[in-house]
mmCIF file of C-alpha atoms in Angstrom:
data_model
loop_
_atom_site.group_PDB
_atom_site.id
_atom_site.type_symbol
_atom_site.label_atom_id
_atom_site.label_comp_id
_atom_site.label_asym_id
_atom_site.label_seq_id
_atom_site.Cartn_x
_atom_site.Cartn_y
_atom_site.Cartn_z
ATOM 1 C CA UNK A 1 -53.145 -1.231 0.176
ATOM 2 C CA UNK A 2 -53.228 -3.412 -2.742
ATOM 3 C CA UNK A 3 -55.900 -1.280 -4.928
ATOM 4 C CA UNK A 4 -54.238 2.058 -3.875
ATOM 5 C CA UNK A 5 -50.717 0.817 -4.765
ATOM 6 C CA UNK A 6 -51.308 -1.050 -8.097
ATOM 7 C CA UNK A 7 -52.344 2.311 -9.754
ATOM 8 C CA UNK A 8 -48.433 3.919 -9.753
ATOM 9 C CA UNK A 9 -47.898 4.984 -13.025
ATOM 10 C CA UNK A 10 -43.712 5.225 -13.584
ATOM 11 C CA UNK A 11 -44.079 8.268 -16.673
ATOM 12 C CA UNK A 12 -46.057 10.524 -14.771
ATOM 13 C CA UNK A 13 -45.036 9.119 -10.861
ATOM 14 C CA UNK A 14 -48.680 9.716 -10.295
ATOM 15 C CA UNK A 15 -50.572 6.392 -7.536
ATOM 16 C CA UNK A 16 -48.945 4.291 -6.309
ATOM 17 C CA UNK A 17 -48.678 3.857 -1.852
ATOM 18 C CA UNK A 18 -50.087 7.287 -1.193
ATOM 19 C CA UNK A 19 -53.664 6.410 0.452
ATOM 20 C CA UNK A 20 -55.712 8.485 -2.526
ATOM 21 C CA UNK A 21 -58.553 5.477 -3.343
ATOM 22 C CA UNK A 22 -61.661 6.530 -5.944
ATOM 23 C CA UNK A 23 -64.529 5.413 -4.540
ATOM 24 C CA UNK A 24 -66.448 6.091 -8.169
ATOM 25 C CA UNK A 25 -63.836 3.483 -9.387
ATOM 26 C CA UNK A 26 -66.238 0.547 -10.176
ATOM 27 C CA UNK A 27 -62.521 -1.416 -9.653
ATOM 28 C CA UNK A 28 -62.719 0.251 -6.319
ATOM 29 C CA UNK A 29 -66.779 -1.202 -5.565
ATOM 30 C CA UNK A 30 -66.637 -2.011 -1.574
ATOM 31 C CA UNK A 31 -63.621 -0.202 0.038
ATOM 32 C CA UNK A 32 -65.561 2.426 1.374
ATOM 33 C CA UNK A 33 -67.515 -0.059 3.538
ATOM 34 C CA UNK A 34 -63.944 -1.772 4.538
ATOM 35 C CA UNK A 35 -62.467 2.177 4.790
ATOM 36 C CA UNK A 36 -65.010 4.250 6.420
ATOM 37 C CA UNK A 37 -69.181 3.662 6.804
ATOM 38 C CA UNK A 38 -68.818 1.181 9.301
ATOM 39 C CA UNK A 39 -70.399 -1.264 8.026
ATOM 40 C CA UNK A 40 -71.569 -3.840 10.328
ATOM 41 C CA UNK A 41 -70.144 -7.640 9.766
ATOM 42 C CA UNK A 42 -71.704 -10.878 10.880
ATOM 43 C CA UNK A 43 -71.078 -10.300 13.823
ATOM 44 C CA UNK A 44 -73.264 -7.489 13.963
ATOM 45 C CA UNK A 45 -70.195 -5.404 14.866
ATOM 46 C CA UNK A 46 -69.757 -2.430 12.990
ATOM 47 C CA UNK A 47 -66.070 -1.111 12.745
ATOM 48 C CA UNK A 48 -64.465 -0.004 9.531
ATOM 49 C CA UNK A 49 -60.180 1.345 8.980
ATOM 50 C CA UNK A 50 -61.146 5.178 9.553
ATOM 51 C CA UNK A 51 -62.521 3.500 12.966
ATOM 52 C CA UNK A 52 -59.198 2.049 13.554
ATOM 53 C CA UNK A 53 -56.669 5.045 12.486
ATOM 54 C CA UNK A 54 -58.174 7.664 14.407
ATOM 55 C CA UNK A 55 -55.851 6.713 17.476
ATOM 56 C CA UNK A 56 -52.964 7.182 15.750
ATOM 57 C CA UNK A 57 -53.371 10.347 12.708
ATOM 58 C CA UNK A 58 -51.475 12.415 14.153
ATOM 59 C CA UNK A 59 -48.811 10.050 14.214
ATOM 60 C CA UNK A 60 -48.524 8.041 10.558
ATOM 61 C CA UNK A 61 -49.715 8.945 6.932
ATOM 62 C CA UNK A 62 -52.884 7.436 6.254
ATOM 63 C CA UNK A 63 -50.594 6.033 3.454
ATOM 64 C CA UNK A 64 -48.811 4.417 5.823
ATOM 65 C CA UNK A 65 -51.004 3.109 8.194
ATOM 66 C CA UNK A 66 -52.859 0.995 5.341
ATOM 67 C CA UNK A 67 -49.869 -1.300 4.621
ATOM 68 C CA UNK A 68 -49.717 -1.873 8.679
ATOM 69 C CA UNK A 69 -53.384 -2.578 8.694
ATOM 70 C CA UNK A 70 -52.597 -5.389 5.398
ATOM 71 C CA UNK A 71 -49.621 -6.374 7.340
ATOM 72 C CA UNK A 72 -50.913 -6.371 10.735
ATOM 73 C CA UNK A 73 -54.429 -9.161 8.461
ATOM 74 C CA UNK A 74 -51.904 -10.869 6.701
ATOM 75 C CA UNK A 75 -49.972 -11.407 10.651
ATOM 76 C CA UNK A 76 -53.115 -12.637 12.459
ATOM 77 C CA UNK A 77 -54.560 -14.570 9.039
ATOM 78 C CA UNK A 78 -51.795 -17.068 9.659
ATOM 79 C CA UNK A 79 -51.047 -19.732 11.616
ATOM 80 C CA UNK A 80 -48.810 -21.256 14.016
ATOM 81 C CA UNK A 81 -44.813 -19.464 12.930
ATOM 82 C CA UNK A 82 -46.306 -17.822 10.849
ATOM 83 C CA UNK A 83 -47.679 -15.458 12.986
ATOM 84 C CA UNK A 84 -44.475 -15.500 14.640
ATOM 85 C CA UNK A 85 -42.228 -15.167 12.041
ATOM 86 C CA UNK A 86 -44.914 -12.785 9.580
ATOM 87 C CA UNK A 87 -44.698 -10.103 12.414
ATOM 88 C CA UNK A 88 -41.085 -10.049 13.196
ATOM 89 C CA UNK A 89 -40.229 -10.011 9.698
ATOM 90 C CA UNK A 90 -42.763 -6.834 8.586
ATOM 91 C CA UNK A 91 -41.884 -5.158 11.348
ATOM 92 C CA UNK A 92 -38.450 -4.748 11.177
ATOM 93 C CA UNK A 93 -38.739 -4.278 7.528
ATOM 94 C CA UNK A 94 -41.117 -1.628 7.377
ATOM 95 C CA UNK A 95 -40.034 1.773 5.304
ATOM 96 C CA UNK A 96 -42.223 5.155 6.993
ATOM 97 C CA UNK A 97 -42.823 8.128 5.425
ATOM 98 C CA UNK A 98 -45.086 7.419 2.662
ATOM 99 C CA UNK A 99 -47.119 10.353 1.941
ATOM 100 C CA UNK A 100 -51.013 10.826 1.492
ATOM 101 C CA UNK A 101 -51.744 12.877 -2.013
ATOM 102 C CA UNK A 102 -55.138 15.009 -1.214
ATOM 103 C CA UNK A 103 -55.485 16.022 -4.703
ATOM 104 C CA UNK A 104 -57.853 13.135 -5.786
ATOM 105 C CA UNK A 105 -56.451 10.645 -8.093
ATOM 106 C CA UNK A 106 -59.280 10.409 -11.086
ATOM 107 C CA UNK A 107 -56.247 9.098 -12.669
ATOM 108 C CA UNK A 108 -55.624 6.071 -11.397
ATOM 109 C CA UNK A 109 -59.780 5.170 -13.442
ATOM 110 C CA UNK A 110 -58.792 1.127 -15.451
ATOM 111 C CA UNK A 111 -55.005 1.693 -13.838
ATOM 112 C CA UNK A 112 -55.676 -2.076 -11.442
ATOM 113 C CA UNK A 113 -55.875 -4.978 -13.816
ATOM 114 C CA UNK A 114 -58.986 -6.058 -15.881
ATOM 115 C CA UNK A 115 -59.037 -9.892 -14.912
ATOM 116 C CA UNK A 116 -60.643 -10.146 -18.532
ATOM 117 C CA UNK A 117 -57.212 -9.414 -19.693
ATOM 118 C CA UNK A 118 -55.525 -11.962 -18.262
ATOM 119 C CA UNK A 119 -51.526 -11.907 -17.774
ATOM 120 C CA UNK A 120 -51.379 -9.206 -19.658
ATOM 121 C CA UNK A 121 -53.601 -7.219 -16.931
ATOM 122 C CA UNK A 122 -50.385 -8.803 -14.986
ATOM 123 C CA UNK A 123 -47.604 -7.526 -16.851
ATOM 124 C CA UNK A 124 -49.314 -4.394 -17.371
ATOM 125 C CA UNK A 125 -49.925 -3.445 -13.610
ATOM 126 C CA UNK A 126 -47.309 -5.656 -11.523
ATOM 127 C CA UNK A 127 -43.663 -5.951 -13.911
ATOM 128 C CA UNK A 128 -44.517 -2.976 -16.774
ATOM 129 C CA UNK A 129 -45.641 -0.321 -13.603
ATOM 130 C CA UNK A 130 -44.619 -1.943 -10.564
ATOM 131 C CA UNK A 131 -41.199 -3.691 -11.916
ATOM 132 C CA UNK A 132 -42.215 -7.183 -10.285
ATOM 133 C CA UNK A 133 -40.967 -9.692 -12.221
ATOM 134 C CA UNK A 134 -43.071 -13.237 -12.423
ATOM 135 C CA UNK A 135 -42.244 -14.642 -9.559
ATOM 136 C CA UNK A 136 -42.894 -11.545 -7.143
ATOM 137 C CA UNK A 137 -46.353 -10.953 -9.370
ATOM 138 C CA UNK A 138 -47.235 -14.952 -8.598
ATOM 139 C CA UNK A 139 -46.739 -13.768 -5.124
ATOM 140 C CA UNK A 140 -47.957 -10.722 -4.349
ATOM 141 C CA UNK A 141 -51.174 -12.411 -6.081
ATOM 142 C CA UNK A 142 -51.942 -14.680 -3.062
ATOM 143 C CA UNK A 143 -53.138 -12.042 -1.207
ATOM 144 C CA UNK A 144 -56.323 -13.494 -2.810
ATOM 145 C CA UNK A 145 -55.615 -16.863 -0.262
ATOM 146 C CA UNK A 146 -57.862 -13.774 1.866
ATOM 147 C CA UNK A 147 -61.301 -13.227 1.670
ATOM 148 C CA UNK A 148 -63.797 -13.468 -1.378
ATOM 149 C CA UNK A 149 -65.211 -12.055 -4.225
ATOM 150 C CA UNK A 150 -68.992 -10.605 -4.428
ATOM 151 C CA UNK A 151 -71.576 -10.109 -7.324
ATOM 152 C CA UNK A 152 -72.934 -7.005 -6.371
ATOM 153 C CA UNK A 153 -69.445 -5.283 -5.958
ATOM 154 C CA UNK A 154 -67.125 -6.500 -8.741
ATOM 155 C CA UNK A 155 -69.454 -8.773 -10.973
ATOM 156 C CA UNK A 156 -67.704 -11.676 -10.016
ATOM 157 C CA UNK A 157 -68.845 -14.376 -7.371
ATOM 158 C CA UNK A 158 -67.173 -16.718 -5.084
ATOM 159 C CA UNK A 159 -64.284 -17.826 -2.776
ATOM 160 C CA UNK A 160 -60.430 -18.936 -4.200
ATOM 161 C CA UNK A 161 -60.553 -21.522 -2.166
ATOM 162 C CA UNK A 162 -63.162 -22.768 0.902
ATOM 163 C CA UNK A 163 -64.640 -20.579 2.822
ATOM 164 C CA UNK A 164 -62.367 -21.997 5.558
ATOM 165 C CA UNK A 165 -59.473 -21.314 4.161
ATOM 166 C CA UNK A 166 -59.777 -18.401 2.791
ATOM 167 C CA UNK A 167 -59.758 -16.999 6.591
ATOM 168 C CA UNK A 168 -56.680 -17.603 6.717
ATOM 169 C CA UNK A 169 -53.147 -16.984 5.479
ATOM 170 C CA UNK A 170 -51.752 -19.458 3.594
ATOM 171 C CA UNK A 171 -50.713 -21.495 0.378
ATOM 172 C CA UNK A 172 -54.402 -22.747 -0.260
ATOM 173 C CA UNK A 173 -54.702 -20.220 -3.037
ATOM 174 C CA UNK A 174 -51.747 -21.806 -4.593
ATOM 175 C CA UNK A 175 -52.729 -25.268 -3.962
ATOM 176 C CA UNK A 176 -56.095 -25.145 -4.714
ATOM 177 C CA UNK A 177 -55.274 -23.800 -8.650
ATOM 178 C CA UNK A 178 -52.605 -26.566 -9.236
ATOM 179 C CA UNK A 179 -54.775 -29.371 -7.454
ATOM 180 C CA UNK A 180 -58.381 -28.828 -8.158
ATOM 181 C CA UNK A 181 -60.209 -29.129 -11.584
ATOM 182 C CA UNK A 182 -61.419 -25.552 -13.368
ATOM 183 C CA UNK A 183 -64.510 -25.092 -16.006
ATOM 184 C CA UNK A 184 -65.465 -21.790 -17.391
ATOM 185 C CA UNK A 185 -68.185 -19.858 -15.711
ATOM 186 C CA UNK A 186 -69.982 -17.747 -18.267
ATOM 187 C CA UNK A 187 -71.544 -14.459 -17.690
ATOM 188 C CA UNK A 188 -71.676 -14.728 -14.005
ATOM 189 C CA UNK A 189 -73.333 -11.233 -13.333
ATOM 190 C CA UNK A 190 -76.514 -11.957 -15.928
ATOM 191 C CA UNK A 191 -75.705 -8.963 -18.257
ATOM 192 C CA UNK A 192 -78.451 -9.371 -21.221
ATOM 193 C CA UNK A 193 -77.466 -8.607 -25.000
ATOM 194 C CA UNK A 194 -79.180 -6.063 -24.998
ATOM 195 C CA UNK A 195 -77.399 -4.108 -22.076
ATOM 196 C CA UNK A 196 -74.276 -4.690 -23.116
ATOM 197 C CA UNK A 197 -74.942 -3.431 -26.723
ATOM 198 C CA UNK A 198 -75.773 -0.533 -24.582
ATOM 199 C CA UNK A 199 -73.218 -0.559 -22.694
ATOM 200 C CA UNK A 200 -74.882 -0.251 -19.373
ATOM 201 C CA UNK A 201 -72.647 -3.939 -18.478
ATOM 202 C CA UNK A 202 -69.747 -6.125 -19.077
ATOM 203 C CA UNK A 203 -70.670 -10.178 -19.386
ATOM 204 C CA UNK A 204 -68.134 -11.497 -16.630
ATOM 205 C CA UNK A 205 -66.640 -14.875 -16.920
ATOM 206 C CA UNK A 206 -64.157 -16.744 -14.567
ATOM 207 C CA UNK A 207 -64.139 -20.016 -13.699
ATOM 208 C CA UNK A 208 -65.290 -22.202 -11.423
ATOM 209 C CA UNK A 209 -64.315 -25.360 -9.264
ATOM 210 C CA UNK A 210 -66.055 -28.896 -11.667
ATOM 211 C CA UNK A 211 -63.870 -31.945 -9.768
ATOM 212 C CA UNK A 212 -66.138 -34.245 -7.372
ATOM 213 C CA UNK A 213 -65.232 -32.258 -4.462
ATOM 214 C CA UNK A 214 -66.587 -28.908 -5.337
ATOM 215 C CA UNK A 215 -69.675 -27.336 -3.725
ATOM 216 C CA UNK A 216 -72.714 -28.033 -5.647
ATOM 217 C CA UNK A 217 -74.784 -26.350 -2.482
ATOM 218 C CA UNK A 218 -74.139 -23.039 -3.379
ATOM 219 C CA UNK A 219 -72.912 -22.072 -0.327
ATOM 220 C CA UNK A 220 -68.946 -22.670 -1.172
ATOM 221 C CA UNK A 221 -68.538 -21.705 -4.528
ATOM 222 C CA UNK A 222 -65.059 -21.134 -5.434
ATOM 223 C CA UNK A 223 -63.987 -19.805 -8.815
ATOM 224 C CA UNK A 224 -60.487 -18.716 -9.698
ATOM 225 C CA UNK A 225 -60.461 -15.339 -12.059
ATOM 226 C CA UNK A 226 -58.202 -15.263 -15.521
ATOM 227 C CA UNK A 227 -55.941 -13.015 -14.444
ATOM 228 C CA UNK A 228 -55.080 -16.151 -11.400
ATOM 229 C CA UNK A 229 -54.394 -19.485 -14.228
ATOM 230 C CA UNK A 230 -52.882 -17.044 -16.762
ATOM 231 C CA UNK A 231 -50.234 -17.567 -13.598
ATOM 232 C CA UNK A 232 -50.134 -21.667 -13.699
ATOM 233 C CA UNK A 233 -50.708 -21.882 -17.376
ATOM 234 C CA UNK A 234 -48.053 -18.659 -19.027
ATOM 235 C CA UNK A 235 -45.401 -19.777 -21.051
#
């Protein structure tokens, strides 16, 4: 859902929560596997968002359904009282009526925030385009509490928290940002100087956890991006 609405352009009025995501856009690498390719998970079960949507496609727009799916995941991945609270609030405050875009969305290329641009990218997308203040932008970035980055898709690699916490919709993303030590990790995608010079790739730099409790076996590598840590260190 975030990759859908973050391409909003307030000048032209294009983009936003319209259900249109360009699969040719490198920023959306990996989305096809979740949206419609029915890729098998670790349990061997093949499932996609399209499979779930087929039962409701005549009743709700795809644009609305992407938001519903995102809210459902946040609710289901919460624990304790938060689960019921989120579920109730999402249901009570949901607005239907988003229109699905069918005209293509190649205009959205490079509209999403580039992690290398740090808080300049956060300001361009979340503050200037979406109209959020910085507190709301930081809250929205909390979606990184779920899941991980994969090198084969984005060039970045690792978990924003521990693998266990990354299965839960909680505040550990923010706890990790403040309570753990972070050191530079350069060129994690292995882009050679020759390939970089010809534009075949761009070196990806991130931050890796570097305190005494960091994972040293490579199975639970924790990382942050510039667009994450700048939220804390921004003046």
